[in-house]
Coordinates of C-alpha atoms in Angstrom, one line a residue:
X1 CA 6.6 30.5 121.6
X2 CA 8.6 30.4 118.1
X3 CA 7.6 29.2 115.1
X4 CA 9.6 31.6 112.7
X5 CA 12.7 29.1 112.3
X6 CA 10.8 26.1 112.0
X7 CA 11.6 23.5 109.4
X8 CA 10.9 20.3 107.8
X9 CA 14.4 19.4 106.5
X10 CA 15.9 19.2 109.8
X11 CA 13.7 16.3 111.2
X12 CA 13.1 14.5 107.5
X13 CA 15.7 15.3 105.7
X14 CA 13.9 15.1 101.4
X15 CA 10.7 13.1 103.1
X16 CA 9.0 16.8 102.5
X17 CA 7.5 19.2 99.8
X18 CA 8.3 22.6 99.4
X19 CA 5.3 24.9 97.0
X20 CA 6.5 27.9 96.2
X21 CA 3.2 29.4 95.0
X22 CA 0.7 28.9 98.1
X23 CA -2.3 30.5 99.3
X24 CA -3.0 30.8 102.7
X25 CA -6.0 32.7 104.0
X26 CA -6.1 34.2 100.3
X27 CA -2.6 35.4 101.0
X28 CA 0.0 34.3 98.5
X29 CA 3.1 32.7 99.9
X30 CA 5.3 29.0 99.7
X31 CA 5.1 26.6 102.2
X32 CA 7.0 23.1 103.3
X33 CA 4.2 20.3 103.2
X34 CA 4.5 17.1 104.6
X35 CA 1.7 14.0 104.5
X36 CA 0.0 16.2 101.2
X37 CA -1.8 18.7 103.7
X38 CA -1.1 17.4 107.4
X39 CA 1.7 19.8 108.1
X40 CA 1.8 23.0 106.6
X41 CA 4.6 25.6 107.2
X42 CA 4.2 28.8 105.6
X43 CA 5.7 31.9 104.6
X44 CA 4.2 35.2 102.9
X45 CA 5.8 36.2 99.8
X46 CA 8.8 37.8 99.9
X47 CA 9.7 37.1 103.7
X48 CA 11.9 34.5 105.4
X49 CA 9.9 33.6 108.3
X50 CA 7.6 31.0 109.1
X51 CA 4.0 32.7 109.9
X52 CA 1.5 29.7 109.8
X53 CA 1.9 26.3 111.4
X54 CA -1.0 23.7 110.7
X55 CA -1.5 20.0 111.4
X56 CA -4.3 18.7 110.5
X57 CA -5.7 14.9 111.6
X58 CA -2.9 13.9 113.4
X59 CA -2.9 10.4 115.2
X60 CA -0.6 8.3 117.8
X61 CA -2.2 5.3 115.0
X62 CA 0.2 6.9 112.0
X63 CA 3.7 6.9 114.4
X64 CA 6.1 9.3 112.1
X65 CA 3.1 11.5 111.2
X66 CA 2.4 11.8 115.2
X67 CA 6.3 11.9 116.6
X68 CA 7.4 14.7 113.3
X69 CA 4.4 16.7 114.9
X70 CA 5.1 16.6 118.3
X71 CA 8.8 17.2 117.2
X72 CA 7.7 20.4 115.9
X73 CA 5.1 21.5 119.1
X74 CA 8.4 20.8 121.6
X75 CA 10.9 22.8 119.2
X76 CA 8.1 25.9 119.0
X77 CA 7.7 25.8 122.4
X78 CA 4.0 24.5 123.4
X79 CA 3.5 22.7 126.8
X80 CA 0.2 20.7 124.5
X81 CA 0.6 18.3 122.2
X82 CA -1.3 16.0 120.0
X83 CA -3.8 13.5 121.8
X84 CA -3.8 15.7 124.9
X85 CA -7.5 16.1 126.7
X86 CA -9.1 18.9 126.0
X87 CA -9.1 19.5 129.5
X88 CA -5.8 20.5 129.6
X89 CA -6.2 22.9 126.4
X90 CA -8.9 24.5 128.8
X91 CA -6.9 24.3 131.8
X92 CA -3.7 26.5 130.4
X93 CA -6.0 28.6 128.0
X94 CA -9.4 29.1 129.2
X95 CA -12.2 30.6 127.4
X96 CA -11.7 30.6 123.7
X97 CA -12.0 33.8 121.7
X98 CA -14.3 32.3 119.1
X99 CA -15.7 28.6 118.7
X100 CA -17.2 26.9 115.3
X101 CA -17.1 23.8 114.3
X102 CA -16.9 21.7 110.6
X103 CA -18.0 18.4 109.0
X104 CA -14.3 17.2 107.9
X105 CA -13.8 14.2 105.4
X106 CA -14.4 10.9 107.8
X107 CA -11.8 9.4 105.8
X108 CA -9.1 12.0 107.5
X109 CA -10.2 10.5 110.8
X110 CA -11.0 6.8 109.7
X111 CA -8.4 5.9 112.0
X112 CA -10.5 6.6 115.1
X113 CA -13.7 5.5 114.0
X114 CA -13.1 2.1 111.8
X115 CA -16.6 1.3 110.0
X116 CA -17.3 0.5 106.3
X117 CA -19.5 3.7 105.4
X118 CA -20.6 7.5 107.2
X119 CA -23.2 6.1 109.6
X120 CA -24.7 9.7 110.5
X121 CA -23.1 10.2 113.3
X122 CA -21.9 13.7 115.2
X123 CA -18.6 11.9 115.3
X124 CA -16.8 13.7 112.3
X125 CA -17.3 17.2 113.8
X126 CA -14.3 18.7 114.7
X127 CA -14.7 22.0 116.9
X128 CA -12.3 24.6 116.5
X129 CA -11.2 26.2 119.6
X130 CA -9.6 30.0 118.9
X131 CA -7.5 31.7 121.3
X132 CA -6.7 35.2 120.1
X133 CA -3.7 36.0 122.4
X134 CA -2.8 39.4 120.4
X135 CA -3.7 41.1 117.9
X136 CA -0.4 39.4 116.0
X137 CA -0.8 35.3 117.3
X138 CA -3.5 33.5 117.1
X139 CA -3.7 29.5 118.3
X140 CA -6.6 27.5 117.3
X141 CA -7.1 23.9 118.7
X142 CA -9.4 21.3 116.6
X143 CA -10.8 18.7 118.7
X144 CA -13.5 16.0 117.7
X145 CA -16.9 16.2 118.8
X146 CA -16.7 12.6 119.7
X147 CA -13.7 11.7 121.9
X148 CA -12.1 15.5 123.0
X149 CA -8.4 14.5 122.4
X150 CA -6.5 17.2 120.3
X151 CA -5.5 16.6 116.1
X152 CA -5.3 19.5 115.1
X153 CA -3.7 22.9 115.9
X154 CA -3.1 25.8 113.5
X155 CA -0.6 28.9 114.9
X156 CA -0.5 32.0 113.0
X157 CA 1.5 35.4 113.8
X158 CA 0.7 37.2 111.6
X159 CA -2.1 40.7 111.4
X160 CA -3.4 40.4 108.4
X161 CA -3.7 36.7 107.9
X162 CA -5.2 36.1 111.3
X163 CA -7.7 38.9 110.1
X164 CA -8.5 37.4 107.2
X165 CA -9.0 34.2 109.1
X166 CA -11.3 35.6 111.6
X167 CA -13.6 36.9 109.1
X168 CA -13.7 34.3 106.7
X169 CA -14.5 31.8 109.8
X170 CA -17.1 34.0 111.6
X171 CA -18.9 34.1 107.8
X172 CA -19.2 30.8 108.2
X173 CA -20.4 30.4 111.8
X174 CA -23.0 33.2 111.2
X175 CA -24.3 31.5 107.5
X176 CA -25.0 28.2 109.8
X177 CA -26.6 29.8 112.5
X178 CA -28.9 31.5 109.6
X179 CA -29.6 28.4 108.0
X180 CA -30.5 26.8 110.9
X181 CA -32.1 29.6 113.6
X182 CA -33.2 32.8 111.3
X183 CA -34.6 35.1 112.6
X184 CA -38.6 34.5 112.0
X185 CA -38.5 30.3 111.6
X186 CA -40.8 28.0 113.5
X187 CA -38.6 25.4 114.1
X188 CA -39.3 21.5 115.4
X189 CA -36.3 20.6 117.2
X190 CA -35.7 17.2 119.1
X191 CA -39.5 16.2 119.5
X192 CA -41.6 13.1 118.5
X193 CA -45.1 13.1 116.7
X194 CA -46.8 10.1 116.5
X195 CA -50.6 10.0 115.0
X196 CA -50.9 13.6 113.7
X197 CA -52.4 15.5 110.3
X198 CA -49.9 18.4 109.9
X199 CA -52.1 20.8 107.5
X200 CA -51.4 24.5 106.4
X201 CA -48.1 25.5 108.0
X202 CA -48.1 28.7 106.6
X203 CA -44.0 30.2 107.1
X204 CA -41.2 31.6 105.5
X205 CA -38.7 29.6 107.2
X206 CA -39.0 25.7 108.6
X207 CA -36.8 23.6 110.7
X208 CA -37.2 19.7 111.3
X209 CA -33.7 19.0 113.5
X210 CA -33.5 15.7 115.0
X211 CA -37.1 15.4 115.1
X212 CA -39.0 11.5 115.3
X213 CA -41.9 11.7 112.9
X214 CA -44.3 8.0 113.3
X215 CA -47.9 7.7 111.5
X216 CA -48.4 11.1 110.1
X217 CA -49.7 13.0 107.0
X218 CA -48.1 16.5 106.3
X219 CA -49.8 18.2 103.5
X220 CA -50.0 22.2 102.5
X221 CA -46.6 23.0 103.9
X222 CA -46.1 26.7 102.6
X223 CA -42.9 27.8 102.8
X224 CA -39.9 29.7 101.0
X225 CA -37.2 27.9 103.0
X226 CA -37.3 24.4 104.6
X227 CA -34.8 22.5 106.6
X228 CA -34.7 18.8 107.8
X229 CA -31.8 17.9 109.1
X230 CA -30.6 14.1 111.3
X231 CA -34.6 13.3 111.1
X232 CA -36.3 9.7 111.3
X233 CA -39.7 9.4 109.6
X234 CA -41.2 6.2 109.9
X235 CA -44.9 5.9 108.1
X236 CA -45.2 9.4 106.8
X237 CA -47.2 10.9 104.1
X238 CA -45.9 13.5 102.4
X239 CA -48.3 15.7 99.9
X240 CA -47.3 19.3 99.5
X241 CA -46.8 21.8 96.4
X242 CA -43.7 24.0 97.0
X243 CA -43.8 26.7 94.5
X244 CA -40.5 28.7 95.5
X245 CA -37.9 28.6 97.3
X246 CA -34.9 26.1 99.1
X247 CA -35.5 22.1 100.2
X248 CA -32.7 21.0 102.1
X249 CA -32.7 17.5 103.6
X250 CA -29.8 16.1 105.0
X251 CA -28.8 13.0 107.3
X252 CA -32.3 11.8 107.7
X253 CA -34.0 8.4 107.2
X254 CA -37.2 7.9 106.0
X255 CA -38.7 4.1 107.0
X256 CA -42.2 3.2 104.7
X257 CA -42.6 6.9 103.6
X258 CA -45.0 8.0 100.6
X259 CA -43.5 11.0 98.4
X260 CA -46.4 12.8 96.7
X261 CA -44.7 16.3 96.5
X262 CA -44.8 18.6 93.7
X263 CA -42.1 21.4 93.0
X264 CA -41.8 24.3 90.9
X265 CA -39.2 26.8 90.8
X266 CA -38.0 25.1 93.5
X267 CA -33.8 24.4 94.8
X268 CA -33.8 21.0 96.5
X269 CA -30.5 19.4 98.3
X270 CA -30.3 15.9 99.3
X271 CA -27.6 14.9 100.9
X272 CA -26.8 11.5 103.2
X273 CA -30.1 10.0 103.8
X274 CA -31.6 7.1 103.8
X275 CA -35.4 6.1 102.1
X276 CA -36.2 2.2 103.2
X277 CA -39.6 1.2 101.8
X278 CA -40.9 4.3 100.3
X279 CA -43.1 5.2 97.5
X280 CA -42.2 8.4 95.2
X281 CA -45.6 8.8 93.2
X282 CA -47.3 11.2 90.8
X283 CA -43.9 13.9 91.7
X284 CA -43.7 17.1 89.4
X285 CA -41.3 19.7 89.1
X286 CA -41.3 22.4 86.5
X287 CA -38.6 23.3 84.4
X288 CA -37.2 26.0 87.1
X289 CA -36.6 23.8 89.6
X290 CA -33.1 22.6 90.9
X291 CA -32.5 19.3 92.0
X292 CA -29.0 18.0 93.5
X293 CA -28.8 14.9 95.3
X294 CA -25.9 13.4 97.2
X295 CA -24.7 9.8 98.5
X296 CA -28.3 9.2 99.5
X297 CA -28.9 5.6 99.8
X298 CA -32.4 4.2 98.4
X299 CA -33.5 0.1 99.1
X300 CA -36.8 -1.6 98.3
X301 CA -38.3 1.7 96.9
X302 CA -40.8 2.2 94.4
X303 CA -40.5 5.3 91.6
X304 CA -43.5 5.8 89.6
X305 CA -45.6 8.5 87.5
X306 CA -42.7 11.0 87.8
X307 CA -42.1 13.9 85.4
X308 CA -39.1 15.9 86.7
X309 CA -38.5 18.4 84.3
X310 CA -35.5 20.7 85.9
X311 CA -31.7 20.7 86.1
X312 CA -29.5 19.7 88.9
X313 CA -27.0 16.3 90.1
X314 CA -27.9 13.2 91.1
X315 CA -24.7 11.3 92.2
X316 CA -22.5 9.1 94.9
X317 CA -25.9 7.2 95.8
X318 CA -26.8 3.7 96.0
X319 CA -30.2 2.2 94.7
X320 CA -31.0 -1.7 95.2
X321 CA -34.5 -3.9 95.2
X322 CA -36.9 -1.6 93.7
X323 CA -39.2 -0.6 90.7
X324 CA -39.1 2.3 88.5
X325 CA -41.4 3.0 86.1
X326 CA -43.8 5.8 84.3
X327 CA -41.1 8.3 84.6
X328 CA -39.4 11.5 83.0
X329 CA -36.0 12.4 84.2
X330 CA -33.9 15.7 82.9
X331 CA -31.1 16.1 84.1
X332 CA -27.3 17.7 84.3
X333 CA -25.5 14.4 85.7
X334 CA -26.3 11.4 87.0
X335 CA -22.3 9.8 88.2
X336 CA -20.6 7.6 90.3
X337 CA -24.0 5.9 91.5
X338 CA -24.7 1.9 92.5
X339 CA -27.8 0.4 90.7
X340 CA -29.0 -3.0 91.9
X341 CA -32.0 -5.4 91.6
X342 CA -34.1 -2.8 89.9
X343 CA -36.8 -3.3 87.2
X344 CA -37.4 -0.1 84.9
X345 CA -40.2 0.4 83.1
X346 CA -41.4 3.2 80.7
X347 CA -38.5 5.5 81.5
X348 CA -37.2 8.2 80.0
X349 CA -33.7 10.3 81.0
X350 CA -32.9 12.9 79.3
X351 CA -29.0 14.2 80.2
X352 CA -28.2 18.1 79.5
X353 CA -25.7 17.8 76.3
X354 CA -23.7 20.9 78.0
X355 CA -23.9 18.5 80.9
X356 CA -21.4 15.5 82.4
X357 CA -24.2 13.1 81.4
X358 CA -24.4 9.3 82.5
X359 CA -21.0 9.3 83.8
X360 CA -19.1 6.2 85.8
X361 CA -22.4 4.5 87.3
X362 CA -22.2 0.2 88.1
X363 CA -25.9 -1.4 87.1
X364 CA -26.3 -5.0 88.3
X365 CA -28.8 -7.3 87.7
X366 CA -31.3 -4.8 86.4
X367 CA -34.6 -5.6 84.0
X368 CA -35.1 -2.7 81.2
X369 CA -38.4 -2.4 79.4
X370 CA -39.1 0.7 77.4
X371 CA -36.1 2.3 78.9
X372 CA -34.7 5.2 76.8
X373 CA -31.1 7.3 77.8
X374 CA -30.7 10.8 75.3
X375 CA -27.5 12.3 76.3
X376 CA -23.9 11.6 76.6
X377 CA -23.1 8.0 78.2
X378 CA -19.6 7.3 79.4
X379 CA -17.5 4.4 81.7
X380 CA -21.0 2.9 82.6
X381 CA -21.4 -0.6 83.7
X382 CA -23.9 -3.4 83.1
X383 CA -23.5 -6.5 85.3
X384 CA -26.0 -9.4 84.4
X385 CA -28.8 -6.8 83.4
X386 CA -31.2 -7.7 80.8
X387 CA -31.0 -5.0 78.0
X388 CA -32.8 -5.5 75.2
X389 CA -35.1 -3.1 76.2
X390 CA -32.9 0.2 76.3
X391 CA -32.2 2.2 74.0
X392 CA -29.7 4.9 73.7
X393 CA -30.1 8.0 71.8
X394 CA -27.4 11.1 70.8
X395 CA -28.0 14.6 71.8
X396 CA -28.2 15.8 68.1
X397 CA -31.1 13.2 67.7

């Protein structure tokens, strides 16, 4: 196995980039690039050899990206190429050294999976397979969760890079399994409740993972650390008072869910879920708290009696066919969101002037009464929205 002569030029002539200041594993170098990050070839400073090979996504559906690749397995050597099984990775290789795996960009691997948006789905998990044959060559195989055919394959021989590598990759592995198994955590995992009153959970660390939650209340939750992640909730009360700590809920959909929470210095993540039906009423949080939320998707909800007083992100979400009023919204940023079919009421956002403000959001069809914005306001859209009741307001004011 070779990879120290490799080269781009030979097989596409200028169709290629060459960087002469690149990092790799923290390492400076240069490196030949080809499809912006698909193929990487790269060299440490001040040597001649090739030391890294990387190809990343790779597909039989993008033909040159596919035949350059395999082009480049055959000339280093390698009996695998990609779109082989991962049986036959197995097969040659055996048990990996070290296994993790990462949520890539879907778009990377839209090829495989055609549909119009993320749908939640395990299917964008690539697992990397690491075979530490010496100290000095490591080969790691990435394989998606979904289908087990080989797109990616990084080879590196060199010590200190493949060191760096390892560490830097079991970080990660070990920072997941702490978010999601620590060591003292009751944890829900895979089960279904139906017809319960969940009252005084009294624990430093919480996990809801792919749990079904029907026809419940859940009030008193104490807790420093909470974790929902790939959850369905479907007529759920929620009434709690989180006073420190981390709320992270990711992935889940809640279906005709009530939201009476209250926060105070408080960190809360939202990312990719879906609320259908649900009512967010009489929610607090104090001027500590932390709120970012993330391409979360909101339709036929109801927002009222809200005073959310703390810092944080709200963007990359979609909101259609619901109310908002009585509310009080500070905030860092509020970009790159879809508003739809809403009427606001008695509403008052107040953007962070140090802040990114209301940045690139689409409103359509949307009823303001009473609605007041204080903060920077820039490429923001109003489609057949009846404004004559909002009002925008400088910083300085």
């Amino acid at each position: 196995m070779n990879i120290k002569n490799l080269s781009l030029k030979s097989i596409l002539d200028e169709d290629w980039v060459f960087e002469p200041n690149f990092n790799y594993a923290d390492v400076s170098g240069s490196a030949q690039l080809y499809g912006f990050d698909s193929v990487i070839l790269y060299r440490k400073e001040g040597e001649k050899d090739i030391c890294v090979v990387r190809f990343h996504a790779i597909s039989h559906y993008d033909k040159k990206l596919f035949y350059i690749v395999n082009k480049l397995i055959a000339d280093i050597g390698l009996d695998i190429k990609m779109g082989d099984p991962l049986s036959k990775m197995i097969k040659k290789y055996g048990t990996p050294t070290f296994v993790y795996y990462l949520e890539e960009d879907y778009k990377r691997y839209y090829w495989r999976y055609p549909s119009d948006f993320y749908d939640y789905h395990d299917i964008f998990y690539i697992v990397h397979y690491h075979y530490l044959l010496s100290p000095d060559l490591l080969i790691c195989f990435g394989v998606p969760k979904s289908d087990n055919r080989i797109t990616d394959l990084e080879i590196v021989n060199d010590q200190k890079i493949i060191s760096e590598i390892m560490e830097a990759r079991r970080d990660i592995k070990e920072y997941e399994k702490a978010m999601y198994q620590p060591k003292e955590c009751l944890r829900f995992v895979k089960q279904r409740i139906e017809n319960r009153k969940i009252t005084g959970i009294t624990c430093n660390n919480i996990r809801f993972i792919k749990m079904e939650m029907e026809n419940c209340y859940i009030e008193g939750i104490q807790t420093e650390d909470i974790k929902i992640h790939k959850c369905l909730f479907r007529n759920v009360i929620f009434d709690n008072h989180f006073k420190i700590g981390c709320i992270s809920i990711e992935q889940c959909q809640f279906i005709n869910c009530v939201f009476h929470d209250t926060f105070e210095e408080n960190s809360i993540q939202l990312d990719n879920n879906l609320f259908r039906n649900c009512l967010f009423e009489r929610i607090r949080m104090e001027e500590e708290g932390i709120l970012n939320a993330n391409k979360n998707r909101f339709s036929h909800c109801i927002f009222k009696e809200i005073r959310w007083n703390g810092e944080g992100v709200f963007c990359g979400s979609k909101i259609k066919e619901g109310r908002m009023e009585h509310i009080f919204y500070k905030t860092d940023d509020i970009s790159y969101n879809h508003f739809s079919n809403i009427q606001m009421e008695h509403v008052e956002v107040e953007l962070e002037k140090e802040g990114i403000g209301l940045f690139d959001n689409q409103f359509n069809t949307i009823t303001f009464h009473n609605v007041t914005v204080k903060g920077p306001v820039e490429d923001t859209h109003f489609v057949d929205c009846d404004t004559t009741g909002l009002l925008f307001l400088d910083c300085k004011n």
